[in-house]
mmCIF file of C-alpha atoms and ligand atoms in Angstrom:
data_model
loop_
_atom_site.group_PDB
_atom_site.id
_atom_site.type_symbol
_atom_site.label_atom_id
_atom_site.label_comp_id
_atom_site.label_asym_id
_atom_site.label_seq_id
_atom_site.Cartn_x
_atom_site.Cartn_y
_atom_site.Cartn_z
ATOM 1 C CA MET A 1 -10.916 -29.163 -36.714
ATOM 2 C CA LYS A 2 -12.217 -30.366 -40.086
ATOM 3 C CA THR A 3 -11.292 -28.615 -43.317
ATOM 4 C CA TYR A 4 -14.368 -27.257 -45.092
ATOM 5 C CA ILE A 5 -14.445 -27.172 -48.900
ATOM 6 C CA VAL A 6 -17.621 -25.396 -49.951
ATOM 7 C CA GLY A 7 -18.702 -24.915 -53.566
ATOM 8 C CA ASN A 8 -21.069 -22.006 -54.213
ATOM 9 C CA TRP A 9 -22.747 -22.763 -57.527
ATOM 10 C CA LYS A 10 -24.652 -19.454 -57.564
ATOM 11 C CA LEU A 11 -27.284 -19.286 -60.350
ATOM 12 C CA ASN A 12 -25.832 -22.125 -62.421
ATOM 13 C CA PHE A 13 -26.973 -25.650 -63.370
ATOM 14 C CA THR A 14 -30.537 -26.843 -63.939
ATOM 15 C CA VAL A 15 -31.803 -29.560 -61.588
ATOM 16 C CA GLY A 16 -30.806 -32.236 -64.120
ATOM 17 C CA GLU A 17 -27.338 -30.779 -64.661
ATOM 18 C CA ALA A 18 -26.789 -30.375 -60.917
ATOM 19 C CA SER A 19 -27.770 -33.984 -60.291
ATOM 20 C CA VAL A 20 -25.376 -35.330 -62.939
ATOM 21 C CA TYR A 21 -22.545 -33.088 -61.735
ATOM 22 C CA LEU A 22 -23.050 -34.135 -58.128
ATOM 23 C CA HIS A 23 -23.068 -37.773 -59.129
ATOM 24 C CA LYS A 24 -19.692 -37.233 -60.839
ATOM 25 C CA ILE A 25 -18.239 -35.470 -57.789
ATOM 26 C CA GLN A 26 -19.315 -38.338 -55.545
ATOM 27 C CA LYS A 27 -17.710 -40.868 -57.867
ATOM 28 C CA LYS A 28 -14.470 -38.940 -58.114
ATOM 29 C CA ILE A 29 -13.740 -38.140 -54.468
ATOM 30 C CA ALA A 30 -12.847 -40.420 -51.627
ATOM 31 C CA ASN A 31 -14.564 -40.308 -48.249
ATOM 32 C CA TYR A 32 -12.276 -38.170 -46.123
ATOM 33 C CA ARG A 33 -13.224 -38.098 -42.475
ATOM 34 C CA ASP A 34 -11.525 -34.778 -41.801
ATOM 35 C CA ILE A 35 -12.645 -32.942 -44.927
ATOM 36 C CA GLU A 36 -16.220 -31.704 -45.169
ATOM 37 C CA VAL A 37 -17.219 -31.270 -48.819
ATOM 38 C CA VAL A 38 -20.268 -29.043 -49.226
ATOM 39 C CA VAL A 39 -22.055 -27.787 -52.335
ATOM 40 C CA ALA A 40 -24.570 -24.952 -52.521
ATOM 41 C CA PRO A 41 -26.853 -25.375 -55.564
ATOM 42 C CA THR A 42 -29.882 -23.211 -56.377
ATOM 43 C CA ALA A 43 -32.913 -23.517 -54.091
ATOM 44 C CA LEU A 44 -34.840 -25.515 -56.681
ATOM 45 C CA CYS A 45 -32.199 -28.264 -56.588
ATOM 46 C CA LEU A 46 -32.134 -28.731 -52.832
ATOM 47 C CA GLN A 47 -35.044 -31.148 -52.421
ATOM 48 C CA PRO A 48 -34.084 -33.596 -55.208
ATOM 49 C CA LEU A 49 -30.367 -33.409 -54.393
ATOM 50 C CA SER A 50 -31.015 -34.038 -50.708
ATOM 51 C CA LEU A 51 -32.591 -37.368 -51.686
ATOM 52 C CA GLN A 52 -29.705 -38.173 -54.024
ATOM 53 C CA LEU A 53 -27.189 -37.368 -51.280
ATOM 54 C CA GLU A 54 -28.526 -39.551 -48.482
ATOM 55 C CA ARG A 55 -25.556 -41.175 -46.747
ATOM 56 C CA SER A 56 -23.171 -39.436 -49.144
ATOM 57 C CA LYS A 57 -19.720 -37.899 -48.710
ATOM 58 C CA VAL A 58 -21.070 -34.549 -49.863
ATOM 59 C CA ARG A 59 -23.263 -32.186 -47.833
ATOM 60 C CA LEU A 60 -25.702 -29.578 -49.055
ATOM 61 C CA ALA A 61 -25.892 -25.868 -48.348
ATOM 62 C CA ALA A 62 -28.539 -23.325 -49.295
ATOM 63 C CA GLN A 63 -27.284 -20.122 -50.892
ATOM 64 C CA ASN A 64 -29.854 -17.977 -49.105
ATOM 65 C CA ALA A 65 -33.227 -18.113 -47.342
ATOM 66 C CA PHE A 66 -35.663 -15.731 -45.652
ATOM 67 C CA TYR A 67 -35.579 -15.213 -41.886
ATOM 68 C CA ARG A 68 -39.311 -15.616 -41.163
ATOM 69 C CA ASP A 69 -40.427 -19.246 -41.056
ATOM 70 C CA PHE A 70 -43.841 -18.952 -42.791
ATOM 71 C CA GLY A 71 -46.335 -16.258 -43.763
ATOM 72 C CA ALA A 72 -47.189 -13.638 -46.359
ATOM 73 C CA PHE A 73 -43.752 -13.323 -47.960
ATOM 74 C CA THR A 74 -44.354 -13.908 -51.651
ATOM 75 C CA GLY A 75 -41.424 -15.420 -53.463
ATOM 76 C CA GLU A 76 -39.374 -16.416 -50.433
ATOM 77 C CA ILE A 77 -38.310 -19.782 -49.089
ATOM 78 C CA SER A 78 -37.472 -20.123 -45.405
ATOM 79 C CA PHE A 79 -34.891 -21.818 -43.238
ATOM 80 C CA ALA A 80 -37.821 -23.711 -41.678
ATOM 81 C CA GLU A 81 -38.559 -25.268 -45.067
ATOM 82 C CA LEU A 82 -34.891 -26.149 -45.500
ATOM 83 C CA ASN A 83 -34.678 -27.817 -42.093
ATOM 84 C CA GLY A 84 -33.767 -31.453 -42.790
ATOM 85 C CA LEU A 85 -32.766 -30.808 -46.406
ATOM 86 C CA VAL A 86 -29.474 -28.986 -45.880
ATOM 87 C CA ASP A 87 -26.745 -28.912 -43.248
ATOM 88 C CA TYR A 88 -25.430 -25.430 -44.060
ATOM 89 C CA ALA A 89 -26.622 -22.110 -45.464
ATOM 90 C CA ILE A 90 -24.569 -19.291 -46.940
ATOM 91 C CA VAL A 91 -25.694 -16.050 -45.322
ATOM 92 C CA GLY A 92 -24.651 -12.510 -46.231
ATOM 93 C CA HIS A 93 -22.761 -13.317 -49.425
ATOM 94 C CA SER A 94 -21.516 -10.073 -51.007
ATOM 95 C CA GLU A 95 -23.855 -10.634 -53.972
ATOM 96 C CA ARG A 96 -26.776 -10.634 -51.488
ATOM 97 C CA ARG A 97 -25.382 -7.533 -49.767
ATOM 98 C CA TYR A 98 -24.706 -5.474 -52.889
ATOM 99 C CA ILE A 99 -27.179 -6.733 -55.504
ATOM 100 C CA PHE A 100 -30.091 -7.464 -53.161
ATOM 101 C CA HIS A 101 -29.324 -4.753 -50.572
ATOM 102 C CA GLU A 102 -29.148 -7.019 -47.527
ATOM 103 C CA ASP A 103 -27.801 -5.160 -44.500
ATOM 104 C CA ASP A 104 -26.249 -6.459 -41.285
ATOM 105 C CA LYS A 105 -29.629 -6.347 -39.497
ATOM 106 C CA MET A 106 -31.271 -8.614 -42.046
ATOM 107 C CA ILE A 107 -28.218 -10.860 -42.156
ATOM 108 C CA ALA A 108 -28.302 -11.178 -38.340
ATOM 109 C CA LYS A 109 -31.943 -12.322 -38.526
ATOM 110 C CA LYS A 110 -31.002 -14.875 -41.182
ATOM 111 C CA VAL A 111 -28.132 -16.211 -39.058
ATOM 112 C CA ALA A 112 -30.574 -16.582 -36.146
ATOM 113 C CA ALA A 113 -33.235 -18.244 -38.335
ATOM 114 C CA SER A 114 -30.652 -20.637 -39.681
ATOM 115 C CA ILE A 115 -29.522 -21.740 -36.244
ATOM 116 C CA ARG A 116 -33.115 -21.925 -34.976
ATOM 117 C CA ASN A 117 -33.773 -24.386 -37.809
ATOM 118 C CA LYS A 118 -30.684 -26.541 -37.135
ATOM 119 C CA ILE A 119 -28.737 -25.336 -40.168
ATOM 120 C CA ARG A 120 -25.177 -24.081 -39.702
ATOM 121 C CA PRO A 121 -24.841 -20.614 -41.239
ATOM 122 C CA ILE A 122 -21.751 -19.698 -43.254
ATOM 123 C CA LEU A 123 -21.598 -15.969 -42.525
ATOM 124 C CA CYS A 124 -19.781 -14.157 -45.340
ATOM 125 C CA ILE A 125 -17.972 -10.943 -44.560
ATOM 126 C CA GLY A 126 -15.465 -8.865 -46.497
ATOM 127 C CA GLU A 127 -14.472 -5.376 -47.508
ATOM 128 C CA THR A 128 -14.841 -3.782 -50.940
ATOM 129 C CA GLU A 129 -11.901 -2.450 -52.914
ATOM 130 C CA SER A 130 -12.601 1.159 -51.915
ATOM 131 C CA GLU A 131 -13.086 0.287 -48.242
ATOM 132 C CA ARG A 132 -9.660 -1.362 -48.304
ATOM 133 C CA ALA A 133 -8.143 1.627 -50.112
ATOM 134 C CA PHE A 134 -9.565 3.990 -47.459
ATOM 135 C CA GLY A 135 -8.131 1.868 -44.623
ATOM 136 C CA GLU A 136 -11.574 0.752 -43.437
ATOM 137 C CA THR A 137 -11.034 -3.024 -43.589
ATOM 138 C CA ALA A 138 -10.826 -3.573 -39.818
ATOM 139 C CA ASP A 139 -14.020 -1.577 -39.164
ATOM 140 C CA VAL A 140 -15.948 -3.312 -41.938
ATOM 141 C CA ILE A 141 -14.874 -6.745 -40.718
ATOM 142 C CA ARG A 142 -15.821 -5.953 -37.131
ATOM 143 C CA ASP A 143 -19.196 -4.444 -38.089
ATOM 144 C CA GLN A 144 -20.157 -7.275 -40.433
ATOM 145 C CA LEU A 145 -18.946 -9.992 -38.055
ATOM 146 C CA LEU A 146 -20.463 -8.704 -34.824
ATOM 147 C CA GLY A 147 -23.515 -7.347 -36.666
ATOM 148 C CA GLY A 148 -24.140 -10.749 -38.237
ATOM 149 C CA LEU A 149 -23.852 -12.518 -34.881
ATOM 150 C CA SER A 150 -25.947 -9.995 -32.955
ATOM 151 C CA GLU A 151 -29.233 -11.949 -32.916
ATOM 152 C CA ILE A 152 -27.890 -15.241 -31.541
ATOM 153 C CA GLY A 153 -26.885 -16.301 -28.033
ATOM 154 C CA GLU A 154 -23.243 -16.593 -26.999
ATOM 155 C CA ASP A 155 -23.649 -20.369 -26.728
ATOM 156 C CA GLU A 156 -24.688 -20.525 -30.398
ATOM 157 C CA VAL A 157 -21.759 -18.652 -31.918
ATOM 158 C CA SER A 158 -19.610 -21.758 -32.340
ATOM 159 C CA LYS A 159 -22.282 -23.222 -34.668
ATOM 160 C CA VAL A 160 -21.490 -20.451 -37.141
ATOM 161 C CA LEU A 161 -18.798 -20.678 -39.824
ATOM 162 C CA VAL A 162 -17.308 -17.376 -40.946
ATOM 163 C CA ALA A 163 -16.155 -16.920 -44.543
ATOM 164 C CA TYR A 164 -13.763 -14.062 -45.230
ATOM 165 C CA GLU A 165 -14.460 -13.025 -48.816
ATOM 166 C CA PRO A 166 -12.815 -9.761 -49.841
ATOM 167 C CA VAL A 167 -15.251 -8.414 -52.433
ATOM 168 C CA TRP A 168 -12.391 -7.199 -54.650
ATOM 169 C CA ALA A 169 -10.969 -10.719 -54.898
ATOM 170 C CA ILE A 170 -14.190 -12.523 -55.901
ATOM 171 C CA SER A 171 -14.332 -13.911 -59.450
ATOM 172 C CA SER A 172 -11.154 -12.101 -60.354
ATOM 173 C CA THR A 173 -9.298 -12.766 -63.556
ATOM 174 C CA LYS A 174 -6.379 -10.491 -62.702
ATOM 175 C CA ASP A 175 -3.459 -11.528 -60.475
ATOM 176 C CA ALA A 176 -3.418 -8.040 -58.950
ATOM 177 C CA LYS A 177 -6.886 -8.644 -57.591
ATOM 178 C CA ILE A 178 -6.191 -11.939 -55.901
ATOM 179 C CA ALA A 179 -5.663 -11.860 -52.137
ATOM 180 C CA THR A 180 -2.203 -12.788 -50.883
ATOM 181 C CA PRO A 181 -1.794 -15.212 -47.980
ATOM 182 C CA ASP A 182 -0.449 -12.304 -45.863
ATOM 183 C CA GLU A 183 -3.509 -10.150 -46.567
ATOM 184 C CA ILE A 184 -5.760 -13.055 -45.629
ATOM 185 C CA ALA A 185 -3.763 -13.856 -42.485
ATOM 186 C CA GLU A 186 -4.144 -10.281 -41.291
ATOM 187 C CA VAL A 187 -7.935 -10.300 -41.645
ATOM 188 C CA VAL A 188 -8.367 -13.810 -40.246
ATOM 189 C CA LYS A 189 -6.483 -12.624 -37.157
ATOM 190 C CA MET A 190 -8.872 -9.643 -36.900
ATOM 191 C CA ILE A 191 -11.827 -12.040 -37.067
ATOM 192 C CA ARG A 192 -10.450 -14.265 -34.319
ATOM 193 C CA ASP A 193 -9.413 -11.271 -32.180
ATOM 194 C CA ASN A 194 -12.938 -9.840 -32.399
ATOM 195 C CA LEU A 195 -14.467 -13.205 -31.522
ATOM 196 C CA LYS A 196 -12.083 -13.559 -28.586
ATOM 197 C CA GLU A 197 -12.819 -10.087 -27.274
ATOM 198 C CA ILE A 198 -16.601 -10.563 -27.342
ATOM 199 C CA TYR A 199 -17.138 -14.304 -26.861
ATOM 200 C CA GLY A 200 -13.897 -15.556 -25.292
ATOM 201 C CA ALA A 201 -10.912 -17.619 -26.366
ATOM 202 C CA LYS A 202 -12.752 -20.956 -26.624
ATOM 203 C CA VAL A 203 -15.344 -19.667 -29.090
ATOM 204 C CA ALA A 204 -12.664 -17.808 -31.063
ATOM 205 C CA GLU A 205 -10.841 -21.106 -31.559
ATOM 206 C CA GLU A 206 -13.951 -23.180 -32.297
ATOM 207 C CA VAL A 207 -15.435 -21.050 -35.081
ATOM 208 C CA PRO A 208 -14.202 -22.299 -38.473
ATOM 209 C CA VAL A 209 -12.954 -19.467 -40.671
ATOM 210 C CA LEU A 210 -12.992 -20.056 -44.429
ATOM 211 C CA PHE A 211 -11.457 -17.989 -47.202
ATOM 212 C CA GLY A 212 -13.149 -17.251 -50.506
ATOM 213 C CA GLY A 213 -12.075 -15.248 -53.542
ATOM 214 C CA SER A 214 -10.889 -16.723 -56.838
ATOM 215 C CA VAL A 215 -9.700 -19.961 -55.264
ATOM 216 C CA LYS A 216 -8.200 -22.377 -57.799
ATOM 217 C CA PRO A 217 -6.289 -25.666 -57.481
ATOM 218 C CA THR A 218 -3.093 -23.636 -57.998
ATOM 219 C CA ASN A 219 -3.598 -21.312 -55.006
ATOM 220 C CA ALA A 220 -5.716 -23.529 -52.711
ATOM 221 C CA GLY A 221 -2.667 -24.971 -50.945
ATOM 222 C CA ALA A 222 -1.266 -21.528 -50.119
ATOM 223 C CA TYR A 223 -4.642 -20.332 -48.832
ATOM 224 C CA LEU A 224 -5.261 -23.453 -46.747
ATOM 225 C CA THR A 225 -1.922 -23.023 -44.980
ATOM 226 C CA VAL A 226 -2.690 -19.452 -43.875
ATOM 227 C CA PRO A 227 -2.756 -19.556 -40.069
ATOM 228 C CA GLY A 228 -6.324 -19.724 -38.795
ATOM 229 C CA VAL A 229 -7.907 -20.704 -42.137
ATOM 230 C CA ASN A 230 -10.050 -23.856 -41.866
ATOM 231 C CA GLY A 231 -11.416 -24.110 -45.370
ATOM 232 C CA LEU A 232 -12.395 -22.507 -48.656
ATOM 233 C CA LEU A 233 -15.541 -21.082 -50.204
ATOM 234 C CA ILE A 234 -15.267 -21.526 -53.943
ATOM 235 C CA GLY A 235 -17.394 -19.962 -56.682
ATOM 236 C CA GLY A 236 -16.190 -20.265 -60.286
ATOM 237 C CA ALA A 237 -13.830 -23.204 -59.766
ATOM 238 C CA SER A 238 -16.563 -25.250 -58.069
ATOM 239 C CA LEU A 239 -18.436 -25.368 -61.400
ATOM 240 C CA ILE A 240 -15.608 -27.228 -63.105
ATOM 241 C CA LEU A 241 -15.432 -30.829 -61.945
ATOM 242 C CA SER A 242 -11.666 -31.283 -62.323
ATOM 243 C CA GLN A 243 -10.907 -28.005 -60.533
ATOM 244 C CA PHE A 244 -13.258 -28.678 -57.627
ATOM 245 C CA THR A 245 -12.026 -32.223 -57.086
ATOM 246 C CA ASP A 246 -8.386 -31.075 -57.447
ATOM 247 C CA ILE A 247 -8.995 -28.516 -54.685
ATOM 248 C CA ILE A 248 -10.370 -31.303 -52.482
ATOM 249 C CA GLU A 249 -7.210 -33.324 -53.182
ATOM 250 C CA VAL A 250 -5.065 -30.301 -52.278
ATOM 251 C CA ALA A 251 -6.991 -29.985 -49.000
ATOM 252 C CA LYS A 252 -6.319 -33.638 -48.283
ATOM 253 C CA ARG A 253 -2.585 -33.172 -48.931
ATOM 254 C CA VAL A 254 -2.356 -30.039 -46.810
ATOM 255 C CA LYS A 255 -4.165 -31.796 -43.943
HETATM 256 C C1 PEP B 301 -17.914 -16.547 -54.125
HETATM 257 O O1 PEP B 301 -18.673 -15.919 -54.852
HETATM 258 O O2 PEP B 301 -18.250 -16.920 -52.995
HETATM 259 C C2 PEP B 301 -16.579 -16.818 -54.636
HETATM 260 C C3 PEP B 301 -15.624 -17.040 -53.778
HETATM 261 O O3 PEP B 301 -16.451 -16.823 -56.004
HETATM 262 P P1 PEP B 301 -15.089 -17.084 -56.833
HETATM 263 O O4 PEP B 301 -14.449 -18.317 -56.283
HETATM 264 O O5 PEP B 301 -15.548 -17.234 -58.235
HETATM 265 O O6 PEP B 301 -14.235 -15.880 -56.611
#
């Protein structure tokens, strides 16, 4: 399986800044067949960057989209509109869940809309600090995973990528709040066990599982060698050219 290195730029970079930054990334990285480099800029950047990226080593992801294709939904953009512009879409990021109140039902519809429009969803799941403290991690992971997949057919599940992002480890500046490889291994095993139980062993092996939460060049190697981890979803460090390209180099070395 490929290693996926996905940069989530969140609400950062104007179209001009994003274009220059992407140009620099393309210049700095080699074309690795077994490493899929993906960036997720703001929605406004997707059309111009998709033209800039034709036949490039870097792929585009949307950070979010609405699940209905067209209609009276003021302010939304849809997966149907993104069809042909992006290869991936982040769905169910914790910032969408907790700031914009997206629940598993809505996230399931977005996963289905993404697949219907030929875009591979990156389904983000992860427990909060208090859920972990109360011993609820396994239940949260199962609910978010199976809830998110509930609107697609069994034959479509292997098109989904799952990103385990413990909410307490996102954008952390404290060592105590950074996930250890053992903590990640335990949850990644839960994810694959749930997939195996519901969809069978083949699907459980085929679904790429990424880790996200304060990934840096210094910890990327340890995270990428956690059993069952196939890539990284990177927020803060993906905004700094040297850090993002160093993480790609680490992925190449680990491979
Ligand atoms: C994220 O928000 O998806 C993320 C992983 O952010 P960071 O790398 O900054 O923790």
